[in-house]
CSV table of C-alpha atoms and ligand atoms in Angstrom, one decimal:
chain,number,residue,atom,x,y,z
A,1,UNK,CA,7.3,30.2,31.8
A,2,UNK,CA,5.3,33.4,31.0
A,3,UNK,CA,1.6,33.8,31.7
A,4,UNK,CA,0.6,34.5,28.0
A,5,UNK,CA,1.7,33.0,24.7
A,6,UNK,CA,0.6,33.1,21.1
A,7,UNK,CA,0.4,29.3,21.2
A,8,UNK,CA,0.0,26.7,23.9
A,9,UNK,CA,0.7,23.1,22.8
A,10,UNK,CA,-0.6,20.3,25.1
A,11,UNK,CA,1.4,17.1,24.8
A,12,UNK,CA,5.1,16.5,23.9
A,13,UNK,CA,4.7,13.5,21.5
A,14,UNK,CA,5.6,13.7,17.8
A,15,UNK,CA,2.4,15.8,17.0
A,16,UNK,CA,2.9,18.3,19.8
A,17,UNK,CA,6.7,18.7,19.4
A,18,UNK,CA,6.5,19.1,15.6
A,19,UNK,CA,3.7,21.7,16.0
A,20,UNK,CA,5.7,23.6,18.7
A,21,UNK,CA,8.9,23.6,16.5
A,22,UNK,CA,7.0,24.7,13.3
A,23,UNK,CA,5.1,27.5,15.1
A,24,UNK,CA,8.3,28.8,16.9
A,25,UNK,CA,10.1,28.8,13.5
A,26,UNK,CA,7.3,31.0,12.2
A,27,UNK,CA,8.0,33.5,15.0
A,28,UNK,CA,5.2,32.6,17.5
A,29,UNK,CA,5.8,32.6,21.2
A,30,UNK,CA,5.1,29.0,22.1
A,31,UNK,CA,4.8,26.9,25.3
A,32,UNK,CA,4.6,23.2,25.0
A,33,UNK,CA,3.6,21.2,28.1
A,34,UNK,CA,4.2,17.5,28.7
A,35,UNK,CA,2.8,15.7,31.7
A,36,UNK,CA,5.5,13.0,31.8
A,37,UNK,CA,8.9,13.8,33.2
A,38,UNK,CA,10.7,12.9,30.0
A,39,UNK,CA,9.2,12.9,26.4
A,40,UNK,CA,9.3,9.6,24.7
A,41,UNK,CA,9.4,7.5,27.9
A,42,UNK,CA,8.0,5.0,28.6
A,43,UNK,CA,7.7,4.1,24.9
A,44,UNK,CA,4.1,3.1,23.9
A,45,UNK,CA,4.8,2.2,20.3
A,46,UNK,CA,6.2,-0.6,18.1
A,47,UNK,CA,8.3,2.2,16.5
A,48,UNK,CA,7.8,1.3,12.9
A,49,UNK,CA,7.5,4.0,10.2
A,50,UNK,CA,7.6,4.2,6.4
A,51,UNK,CA,11.0,5.4,5.1
A,52,UNK,CA,9.6,7.9,2.5
A,53,UNK,CA,6.9,9.2,5.0
A,54,UNK,CA,9.5,9.9,7.7
A,55,UNK,CA,11.8,11.7,5.3
A,56,UNK,CA,9.1,14.3,4.6
A,57,UNK,CA,10.0,15.6,8.1
A,58,UNK,CA,13.4,14.5,9.2
A,59,UNK,CA,16.7,13.2,7.8
A,60,UNK,CA,17.2,9.7,9.3
A,61,UNK,CA,19.8,9.7,12.0
A,62,UNK,CA,21.6,6.7,13.3
A,63,UNK,CA,21.0,8.0,16.9
A,64,UNK,CA,17.3,7.2,16.6
A,65,UNK,CA,17.0,4.6,13.8
A,66,UNK,CA,17.2,1.2,15.5
A,67,UNK,CA,16.8,-0.9,12.3
A,68,UNK,CA,16.3,-0.5,8.6
A,69,UNK,CA,13.5,-2.8,7.3
A,70,UNK,CA,13.9,-4.2,3.8
A,71,UNK,CA,10.9,-6.6,3.7
A,72,UNK,CA,7.7,-7.6,5.5
A,73,UNK,CA,6.1,-11.0,6.0
A,74,UNK,CA,2.4,-11.3,6.4
A,75,UNK,CA,1.6,-14.7,8.0
A,76,UNK,CA,-1.8,-16.2,7.4
A,77,UNK,CA,-3.7,-18.0,10.1
A,78,UNK,CA,-2.7,-21.4,8.5
A,79,UNK,CA,1.0,-20.4,8.8
A,80,UNK,CA,1.5,-19.5,5.1
A,81,UNK,CA,3.9,-16.5,4.8
A,82,UNK,CA,3.7,-13.9,2.1
A,83,UNK,CA,6.7,-11.6,1.5
A,84,UNK,CA,6.5,-7.9,0.6
A,85,UNK,CA,9.7,-6.3,-0.5
A,86,UNK,CA,10.6,-3.2,-2.4
A,87,UNK,CA,10.8,-5.1,-5.7
A,88,UNK,CA,7.3,-6.5,-5.2
A,89,UNK,CA,5.7,-3.5,-3.5
A,90,UNK,CA,7.3,-0.8,-5.7
A,91,UNK,CA,8.2,1.3,-2.8
A,92,UNK,CA,10.7,1.3,0.1
A,93,UNK,CA,9.8,-0.4,3.3
A,94,UNK,CA,10.7,1.3,6.6
A,95,UNK,CA,12.6,2.0,9.8
A,96,UNK,CA,12.1,0.9,13.3
A,97,UNK,CA,12.9,3.9,15.5
A,98,UNK,CA,14.3,4.3,18.9
A,99,UNK,CA,11.5,6.5,20.1
A,100,UNK,CA,13.1,7.3,23.5
A,101,UNK,CA,15.7,9.2,21.4
A,102,UNK,CA,13.5,10.2,18.5
A,103,UNK,CA,10.8,11.9,20.6
A,104,UNK,CA,13.4,13.7,22.7
A,105,UNK,CA,15.1,14.9,19.5
A,106,UNK,CA,11.8,16.4,18.3
A,107,UNK,CA,11.4,18.2,21.6
A,108,UNK,CA,15.0,19.4,21.4
A,109,UNK,CA,14.3,20.8,18.0
A,110,UNK,CA,11.2,22.6,19.3
A,111,UNK,CA,13.3,24.1,22.1
A,112,UNK,CA,16.1,25.1,19.7
A,113,UNK,CA,13.5,26.8,17.5
A,114,UNK,CA,12.5,29.0,20.5
A,115,UNK,CA,9.6,27.1,22.1
A,116,UNK,CA,9.4,27.1,25.9
A,117,UNK,CA,9.0,23.5,27.3
A,118,UNK,CA,7.5,22.4,30.6
A,119,UNK,CA,7.8,18.8,31.5
A,120,UNK,CA,5.9,17.1,34.4
A,121,UNK,CA,3.3,19.7,33.7
A,122,UNK,CA,-0.3,18.6,33.0
A,123,UNK,CA,-3.1,20.6,31.4
A,124,UNK,CA,-6.0,20.1,33.7
A,125,UNK,CA,-8.7,22.3,32.2
A,126,UNK,CA,-9.1,24.7,29.3
A,127,UNK,CA,-9.6,28.5,29.9
A,128,UNK,CA,-12.7,29.4,28.1
A,129,UNK,CA,-13.9,32.9,27.1
A,130,UNK,CA,-17.2,33.4,25.3
A,131,UNK,CA,-17.1,29.8,24.0
A,132,UNK,CA,-13.6,30.1,22.7
A,133,UNK,CA,-10.5,28.4,24.1
A,134,UNK,CA,-8.0,30.9,25.5
A,135,UNK,CA,-5.4,28.7,27.1
A,136,UNK,CA,-5.3,26.2,30.0
A,137,UNK,CA,-4.9,25.6,33.7
A,138,UNK,CA,-1.5,23.9,34.1
A,139,UNK,CA,-0.6,21.8,37.1
A,140,UNK,CA,3.1,21.5,38.0
A,141,UNK,CA,4.4,20.1,41.3
A,142,UNK,CA,1.0,20.5,43.0
A,143,UNK,CA,0.5,24.1,41.9
A,144,UNK,CA,-2.1,25.2,39.3
A,145,UNK,CA,-1.2,28.2,37.1
A,146,UNK,CA,-3.3,29.8,34.4
A,147,UNK,CA,-1.6,30.3,31.0
A,148,UNK,CA,-3.4,32.3,28.4
A,149,UNK,CA,-2.8,31.8,24.7
A,150,UNK,CA,-4.4,33.1,21.5
A,151,UNK,CA,-4.4,29.5,20.2
A,152,UNK,CA,-4.2,26.1,21.8
A,153,UNK,CA,-3.2,22.8,20.1
A,154,UNK,CA,-4.4,19.6,21.7
A,155,UNK,CA,-1.7,17.0,21.0
A,156,UNK,CA,-2.4,14.9,24.1
A,157,UNK,CA,-2.5,11.5,22.4
A,158,UNK,CA,-4.9,8.6,22.4
A,159,UNK,CA,-6.0,9.2,25.9
A,160,UNK,CA,-6.8,12.8,25.0
A,161,UNK,CA,-9.1,14.7,27.3
A,162,UNK,CA,-8.5,18.3,26.4
A,163,UNK,CA,-10.7,18.4,23.3
A,164,UNK,CA,-13.5,16.7,25.3
A,165,UNK,CA,-13.2,19.3,28.1
A,166,UNK,CA,-13.7,21.9,25.4
A,167,UNK,CA,-17.0,20.3,24.4
A,168,UNK,CA,-15.9,18.1,21.4
A,169,UNK,CA,-17.1,14.5,21.1
A,170,UNK,CA,-13.9,12.4,21.1
A,171,UNK,CA,-15.5,9.1,22.0
A,172,UNK,CA,-13.9,6.0,20.3
A,173,UNK,CA,-16.3,3.0,20.0
A,174,UNK,CA,-15.0,0.1,22.1
A,175,UNK,CA,-14.6,-2.2,19.1
A,176,UNK,CA,-12.5,0.5,17.4
A,177,UNK,CA,-10.0,0.8,20.3
A,178,UNK,CA,-7.4,-1.8,19.9
A,179,UNK,CA,-5.9,-2.9,23.2
A,180,UNK,CA,-2.2,-3.6,23.0
A,181,UNK,CA,0.6,-5.3,24.9
A,182,UNK,CA,4.2,-5.4,23.8
A,183,UNK,CA,7.5,-6.9,25.0
A,184,UNK,CA,10.9,-5.7,24.0
A,185,UNK,CA,12.7,-9.0,23.7
A,186,UNK,CA,16.3,-10.0,23.3
A,187,UNK,CA,18.0,-13.3,22.6
A,188,UNK,CA,15.5,-14.2,19.9
A,189,UNK,CA,16.1,-15.6,16.5
A,190,UNK,CA,14.8,-13.1,13.9
A,191,UNK,CA,15.6,-11.6,10.6
A,192,UNK,CA,16.9,-8.2,11.7
A,193,UNK,CA,15.7,-6.5,8.4
A,194,UNK,CA,12.1,-8.0,8.2
A,195,UNK,CA,9.0,-7.1,10.0
A,196,UNK,CA,6.5,-9.9,10.6
A,197,UNK,CA,2.7,-9.7,11.0
A,198,UNK,CA,0.8,-12.7,12.3
A,199,UNK,CA,-3.0,-12.8,11.6
A,200,UNK,CA,-5.8,-15.0,12.7
A,201,UNK,CA,-8.4,-15.3,15.5
A,202,UNK,CA,-6.4,-17.8,17.4
A,203,UNK,CA,-3.4,-15.5,17.4
A,204,UNK,CA,-4.9,-12.0,17.7
A,205,UNK,CA,-8.7,-11.6,17.3
A,206,UNK,CA,-9.6,-8.4,15.5
A,207,UNK,CA,-5.9,-7.5,15.3
A,208,UNK,CA,-2.4,-8.9,14.7
A,209,UNK,CA,0.9,-9.8,16.3
A,210,UNK,CA,3.9,-7.9,15.2
A,211,UNK,CA,7.6,-8.5,15.3
A,212,UNK,CA,9.6,-5.3,14.7
A,213,UNK,CA,13.4,-5.8,14.9
A,214,UNK,CA,15.6,-3.4,16.8
A,215,UNK,CA,18.9,-4.9,15.7
A,216,UNK,CA,20.4,-8.4,15.9
A,217,UNK,CA,18.3,-10.8,18.1
A,218,UNK,CA,16.2,-7.9,19.6
A,219,UNK,CA,12.7,-6.8,18.6
A,220,UNK,CA,9.5,-5.3,19.7
A,221,UNK,CA,7.1,-8.3,19.9
A,222,UNK,CA,3.6,-7.0,20.4
A,223,UNK,CA,-0.1,-7.6,19.9
A,224,UNK,CA,-3.3,-5.5,19.3
A,225,UNK,CA,-6.7,-7.1,19.7
A,226,UNK,CA,-10.2,-5.6,19.1
A,227,UNK,CA,-11.3,-3.7,22.2
A,228,UNK,CA,-14.5,-5.8,22.3
A,229,UNK,CA,-12.7,-9.1,22.1
A,230,UNK,CA,-10.6,-9.3,25.3
A,231,UNK,CA,-11.1,-8.2,28.9
A,232,UNK,CA,-11.4,-11.4,30.8
A,233,UNK,CA,-8.5,-13.4,32.2
A,234,UNK,CA,-7.1,-15.7,29.5
A,235,UNK,CA,-8.2,-13.6,26.6
A,236,UNK,CA,-6.5,-10.3,27.4
A,237,UNK,CA,-3.8,-9.0,24.9
A,238,UNK,CA,-1.0,-10.1,27.3
A,239,UNK,CA,-2.4,-13.6,27.5
A,240,UNK,CA,-2.4,-13.9,23.7
A,241,UNK,CA,1.1,-12.4,23.6
A,242,UNK,CA,2.4,-14.8,26.2
A,243,UNK,CA,1.1,-17.8,24.3
A,244,UNK,CA,2.7,-16.4,21.1
A,245,UNK,CA,6.0,-15.8,22.8
A,246,UNK,CA,6.0,-19.3,24.4
A,247,UNK,CA,5.4,-20.9,21.0
A,248,UNK,CA,7.9,-18.8,18.9
A,249,UNK,CA,10.6,-17.5,21.4
A,250,UNK,CA,10.5,-19.8,24.4
A,251,UNK,CA,14.2,-18.9,25.2
A,252,UNK,CA,13.9,-15.2,24.6
A,253,UNK,CA,14.4,-12.7,27.4
A,254,UNK,CA,11.7,-10.0,28.0
A,255,UNK,CA,13.4,-6.7,29.0
A,256,UNK,CA,10.4,-4.3,28.8
A,257,UNK,CA,6.6,-4.6,28.9
A,258,UNK,CA,4.3,-1.9,27.8
A,259,UNK,CA,0.5,-1.7,27.4
A,260,UNK,CA,-1.5,0.9,25.4
A,261,UNK,CA,-4.4,1.6,23.2
A,262,UNK,CA,-4.7,2.5,19.5
A,263,UNK,CA,-7.8,4.0,17.9
A,264,UNK,CA,-8.8,2.5,14.6
A,265,UNK,CA,-11.9,4.6,14.1
A,266,UNK,CA,-12.6,7.5,11.7
A,267,UNK,CA,-11.0,10.8,12.5
A,268,UNK,CA,-12.9,13.3,14.6
A,269,UNK,CA,-15.7,14.9,12.7
A,270,UNK,CA,-14.0,18.3,13.0
A,271,UNK,CA,-10.5,19.0,14.3
A,272,UNK,CA,-10.8,22.7,15.0
A,273,UNK,CA,-12.9,24.9,17.3
A,274,UNK,CA,-12.7,28.6,18.2
A,275,UNK,CA,-9.1,29.0,19.6
A,276,UNK,CA,-8.4,25.2,19.3
A,277,UNK,CA,-6.8,22.8,16.9
A,278,UNK,CA,-6.5,19.0,17.5
A,279,UNK,CA,-3.6,16.9,16.1
A,280,UNK,CA,-2.2,13.4,16.0
A,281,UNK,CA,-3.8,10.6,18.0
A,282,UNK,CA,-6.0,13.1,19.8
A,283,UNK,CA,-7.6,13.8,16.4
A,284,UNK,CA,-8.0,10.0,15.8
A,285,UNK,CA,-5.8,10.1,12.7
A,286,UNK,CA,-3.9,6.9,13.3
A,287,UNK,CA,-4.1,4.3,10.5
A,288,UNK,CA,-7.3,2.1,10.9
A,289,UNK,CA,-5.5,-0.9,9.5
A,290,UNK,CA,-2.1,-0.8,11.1
A,291,UNK,CA,-2.7,1.5,14.0
A,292,UNK,CA,0.4,3.5,13.0
A,293,UNK,CA,0.2,7.2,13.9
A,294,UNK,CA,3.7,8.6,14.0
A,295,UNK,CA,3.5,10.0,10.4
A,296,UNK,CA,-0.1,11.3,10.9
A,297,UNK,CA,1.0,13.1,14.2
A,298,UNK,CA,3.9,14.8,12.4
A,299,UNK,CA,1.8,15.7,9.4
A,300,UNK,CA,-1.1,17.2,11.4
A,301,UNK,CA,1.2,18.8,13.9
A,302,UNK,CA,3.1,20.7,11.1
A,303,UNK,CA,-0.1,21.5,9.2
A,304,UNK,CA,-1.9,22.8,12.3
A,305,UNK,CA,1.1,25.0,13.3
A,306,UNK,CA,1.3,26.5,9.8
A,307,UNK,CA,-2.4,27.4,9.5
A,308,UNK,CA,-2.4,28.4,13.2
A,309,UNK,CA,0.6,30.8,12.8
A,310,UNK,CA,-1.2,32.5,10.0
A,311,UNK,CA,-4.4,32.8,12.0
A,312,UNK,CA,-2.6,34.3,15.0
A,313,UNK,CA,-0.8,36.8,12.8
A,314,UNK,CA,-4.1,37.9,11.3
A,315,UNK,CA,-5.7,38.1,14.8
A,316,UNK,CA,-8.5,35.7,13.8
A,317,UNK,CA,-8.4,32.3,15.5
A,318,UNK,CA,-12.1,31.6,15.0
A,319,UNK,CA,-13.1,28.0,14.0
A,320,UNK,CA,-14.0,29.4,10.5
A,321,UNK,CA,-10.5,30.7,10.0
A,322,UNK,CA,-8.9,27.5,11.4
A,323,UNK,CA,-11.0,25.3,9.1
A,324,UNK,CA,-8.3,25.5,6.4
A,325,UNK,CA,-6.2,23.0,8.6
A,326,UNK,CA,-9.1,20.5,8.8
A,327,UNK,CA,-9.8,20.8,5.1
A,328,UNK,CA,-6.2,20.6,4.1
A,329,UNK,CA,-5.3,17.4,5.9
A,330,UNK,CA,-8.5,15.7,4.8
A,331,UNK,CA,-7.7,16.5,1.2
A,332,UNK,CA,-4.1,15.3,1.6
A,333,UNK,CA,-2.5,11.9,0.9
A,334,UNK,CA,-3.0,11.3,4.7
A,335,UNK,CA,-6.7,12.1,4.7
A,336,UNK,CA,-7.4,9.9,1.6
A,337,UNK,CA,-5.4,7.0,3.0
A,338,UNK,CA,-7.3,7.2,6.3
A,339,UNK,CA,-10.6,7.1,4.5
A,340,UNK,CA,-9.6,4.2,2.2
A,341,UNK,CA,-8.0,2.2,5.0
A,342,UNK,CA,-11.0,2.7,7.3
A,343,UNK,CA,-13.3,1.1,4.6
A,344,UNK,CA,-10.9,-1.7,4.0
A,345,UNK,CA,-10.5,-2.4,7.7
A,346,UNK,CA,-14.3,-2.5,8.2
A,347,UNK,CA,-14.5,-5.2,5.5
A,348,UNK,CA,-11.5,-7.2,6.8
A,349,UNK,CA,-12.6,-7.4,10.5
A,350,UNK,CA,-15.6,-9.4,9.4
A,351,UNK,CA,-13.5,-12.2,7.8
A,352,UNK,CA,-12.9,-15.5,9.5
A,353,UNK,CA,-9.6,-17.4,9.4
A,354,UNK,CA,-10.5,-19.4,6.3
A,355,UNK,CA,-11.4,-16.2,4.4
A,356,UNK,CA,-8.1,-14.7,5.6
A,357,UNK,CA,-6.1,-17.7,4.4
A,358,UNK,CA,-7.8,-17.7,1.0
A,359,UNK,CA,-7.1,-13.9,0.6
A,360,UNK,CA,-3.5,-14.0,1.7
A,361,UNK,CA,-2.7,-17.0,-0.5
A,362,UNK,CA,-4.2,-15.5,-3.6
A,363,UNK,CA,-2.9,-12.0,-2.9
A,364,UNK,CA,0.6,-13.5,-2.6
A,365,UNK,CA,0.4,-14.4,-6.3
A,366,UNK,CA,-0.5,-10.8,-7.4
A,367,UNK,CA,2.0,-8.5,-9.1
A,368,UNK,CA,2.5,-6.1,-6.2
A,369,UNK,CA,4.0,-3.4,-8.4
A,370,UNK,CA,0.4,-3.0,-9.8
A,371,UNK,CA,-1.2,-3.5,-6.5
A,372,UNK,CA,-4.1,-1.2,-5.8
A,373,UNK,CA,-7.6,-1.6,-4.2
A,374,UNK,CA,-9.2,-2.3,-7.6
A,375,UNK,CA,-6.8,-5.2,-8.4
A,376,UNK,CA,-7.3,-6.5,-4.9
A,377,UNK,CA,-11.1,-6.5,-5.4
A,378,UNK,CA,-10.7,-8.2,-8.8
A,379,UNK,CA,-8.4,-10.8,-7.2
A,380,UNK,CA,-10.8,-11.5,-4.4
A,381,UNK,CA,-13.7,-12.0,-6.8
A,382,UNK,CA,-11.9,-14.3,-9.3
A,383,UNK,CA,-9.7,-16.3,-6.9
A,384,UNK,CA,-12.1,-16.4,-3.9
A,385,UNK,CA,-15.7,-16.3,-5.1
A,386,UNK,CA,-16.9,-17.7,-1.7
A,387,UNK,CA,-15.2,-14.9,0.1
A,388,UNK,CA,-16.5,-12.3,-2.4
A,389,UNK,CA,-20.0,-13.7,-1.7
A,390,UNK,CA,-19.5,-13.4,2.0
A,391,UNK,CA,-18.3,-9.8,1.7
A,392,UNK,CA,-21.4,-9.2,-0.3
A,393,UNK,CA,-22.3,-6.2,-2.4
A,394,UNK,CA,-21.8,-3.9,0.5
A,395,UNK,CA,-18.4,-5.1,1.4
A,396,UNK,CA,-17.1,-5.1,-2.2
A,397,UNK,CA,-18.7,-1.7,-2.7
A,398,UNK,CA,-16.8,-0.3,0.3
A,399,UNK,CA,-13.6,-1.6,-1.2
A,400,UNK,CA,-14.4,-0.2,-4.6
A,401,UNK,CA,-15.5,3.2,-3.1
A,402,UNK,CA,-12.2,3.4,-1.3
A,403,UNK,CA,-10.3,3.4,-4.6
B,501,FAD,C1,1.4,-0.6,21.4
B,501,FAD,C2,1.5,0.5,20.4
B,501,FAD,C3,2.2,0.3,19.2
B,501,FAD,C4,2.3,1.3,18.3
B,501,FAD,N1,3.1,1.1,17.2
B,501,FAD,C5,3.2,2.1,16.3
B,501,FAD,C6,4.1,1.9,15.1
B,501,FAD,O1,4.8,0.9,15.0
B,501,FAD,N2,4.1,2.9,14.2
B,501,FAD,C7,3.4,4.1,14.4
B,501,FAD,O2,3.5,4.9,13.5
B,501,FAD,N3,2.6,4.2,15.4
B,501,FAD,C8,2.5,3.3,16.4
B,501,FAD,N4,1.7,3.5,17.5
B,501,FAD,C9,0.9,4.7,17.6
B,501,FAD,C10,1.9,5.9,17.9
B,501,FAD,O3,2.6,5.6,19.1
B,501,FAD,C11,1.1,7.2,18.0
B,501,FAD,O4,0.2,7.3,16.9
B,501,FAD,C12,1.9,8.4,18.1
B,501,FAD,O5,2.7,8.4,19.3
B,501,FAD,C13,1.0,9.6,18.2
B,501,FAD,O6,1.7,10.8,18.5
B,501,FAD,P1,0.9,12.0,19.2
B,501,FAD,O7,1.9,13.1,19.4
B,501,FAD,O8,-0.4,12.3,18.6
B,501,FAD,O9,0.6,11.3,20.7
B,501,FAD,P2,1.6,10.8,21.8
B,501,FAD,O10,2.8,10.3,21.2
B,501,FAD,O11,0.7,9.8,22.6
B,501,FAD,O12,1.9,12.0,22.7
B,501,FAD,C14,0.9,12.6,23.5
B,501,FAD,C15,1.6,13.2,24.7
B,501,FAD,O13,0.7,14.0,25.4
B,501,FAD,C16,0.9,13.9,26.8
B,501,FAD,N5,-0.3,14.3,27.5
B,501,FAD,C17,-1.5,13.6,27.6
B,501,FAD,N6,-2.3,14.4,28.3
B,501,FAD,C18,-1.7,15.5,28.7
B,501,FAD,C19,-2.1,16.6,29.5
B,501,FAD,N7,-3.3,16.7,30.0
B,501,FAD,N8,-1.2,17.6,29.7
B,501,FAD,C20,0.1,17.5,29.2
B,501,FAD,N9,0.5,16.4,28.5
B,501,FAD,C21,-0.4,15.5,28.2
B,501,FAD,C22,1.3,12.4,26.9
B,501,FAD,O14,2.0,12.2,28.1
B,501,FAD,C23,2.1,12.1,25.7
B,501,FAD,O15,3.5,12.3,25.8
B,501,FAD,C24,1.6,2.5,18.5
B,501,FAD,C25,0.8,2.7,19.6
B,501,FAD,C26,0.8,1.7,20.6
B,501,FAD,C27,0.0,1.9,21.8
């Protein structure tokens, strides 16, 4: 490890690793630090990602694709199951990854591109000069070392502290922090090519239960519930998950348990500052409906590194010059999807189980190849006038605005 770099990346998840790789390929001297001893472990993810989205960044590899998903089932609170498949949805479905291998592969690629990597190394404070970020204090094995960098990328995930230490408001409202628990289960009877999503206040208030297959008879079985819904014994995510597992997979074997949080809020108001860029979960760019953030982390990591490399080359890492990154990702498919899905999520969290049943039943009859938010709104108004009334003008307007 040197004492100065062009770029310091904090966090070795998908966002940080892809940023380090991209910047190193552009000729920057890069150091990526990861506080855990091994990137990707323990896994705090259900590991699902859209096929087309992933292929923007990587060629799928059997070493880290655990399962190919061909269809998804959305299960209403009353037990009714609606199937989404490529023929109905007009697009491919997805993969379930093996993130222990996937995350490591990304870090491997960053190293191969020339980035220095330090594991078990924690950024504990930014180095600030005249209000600009100029690197960080890094703690390794009980020793703290200062590393200076022209530019720093905060890719420190959902528990991100670095941007806050630099004076940026990164608070997530409690109701918009899903709390999650997940088992890796084996010996369970599942369709190995279908993901399942169970909805309803009995099952997962303010969230859903997922089953993401990882091969024959093995799956991630997890739950996310609204951050303001649990907390007390009996209504914590693990309590709901245990009840679900007892009902659906009483003979299954639990071989791993993880807990974690997912933000379903709006992205940070601004994802750059003087000498600093923020990517992935740290920038709050995970999907407000699904909580998925692998694609967004890869996208923002790459985009930040490209804009950042240009800024370093020009010797101008001011907020003004880095704003191109913030503007670009907001104008992209990702930014638009986050905006639309946030508005849809805000409407849907207000629905009770009867409303959800009514919507899922009627949506299942829609032609999914022509599915869009406008057709969804029309469907809700015509098939579920009571639900439409409940959403009110404001709710329907949010949906229409999100088109
Ligand atoms: C239960 C659960 C299920 C999920 N399921 C899915 C899913 O199916 N699909 C999907 O797309 N997304 C899913 N997600 C979200 C997904 O895991 C994240 O969006 C994704 O990992 C974000 O990547 P990232 O690089 O931004 O952050 P992370 O992957 O969290 O990486 C951040 C890294 O920074 C490190 N770090 C933190 N602080 C410091 C520091 N001070 N110094 C050094 N290193 C630091 C951390 O150790 C971590 O390795 C899920 C999340 C949870 C909790």
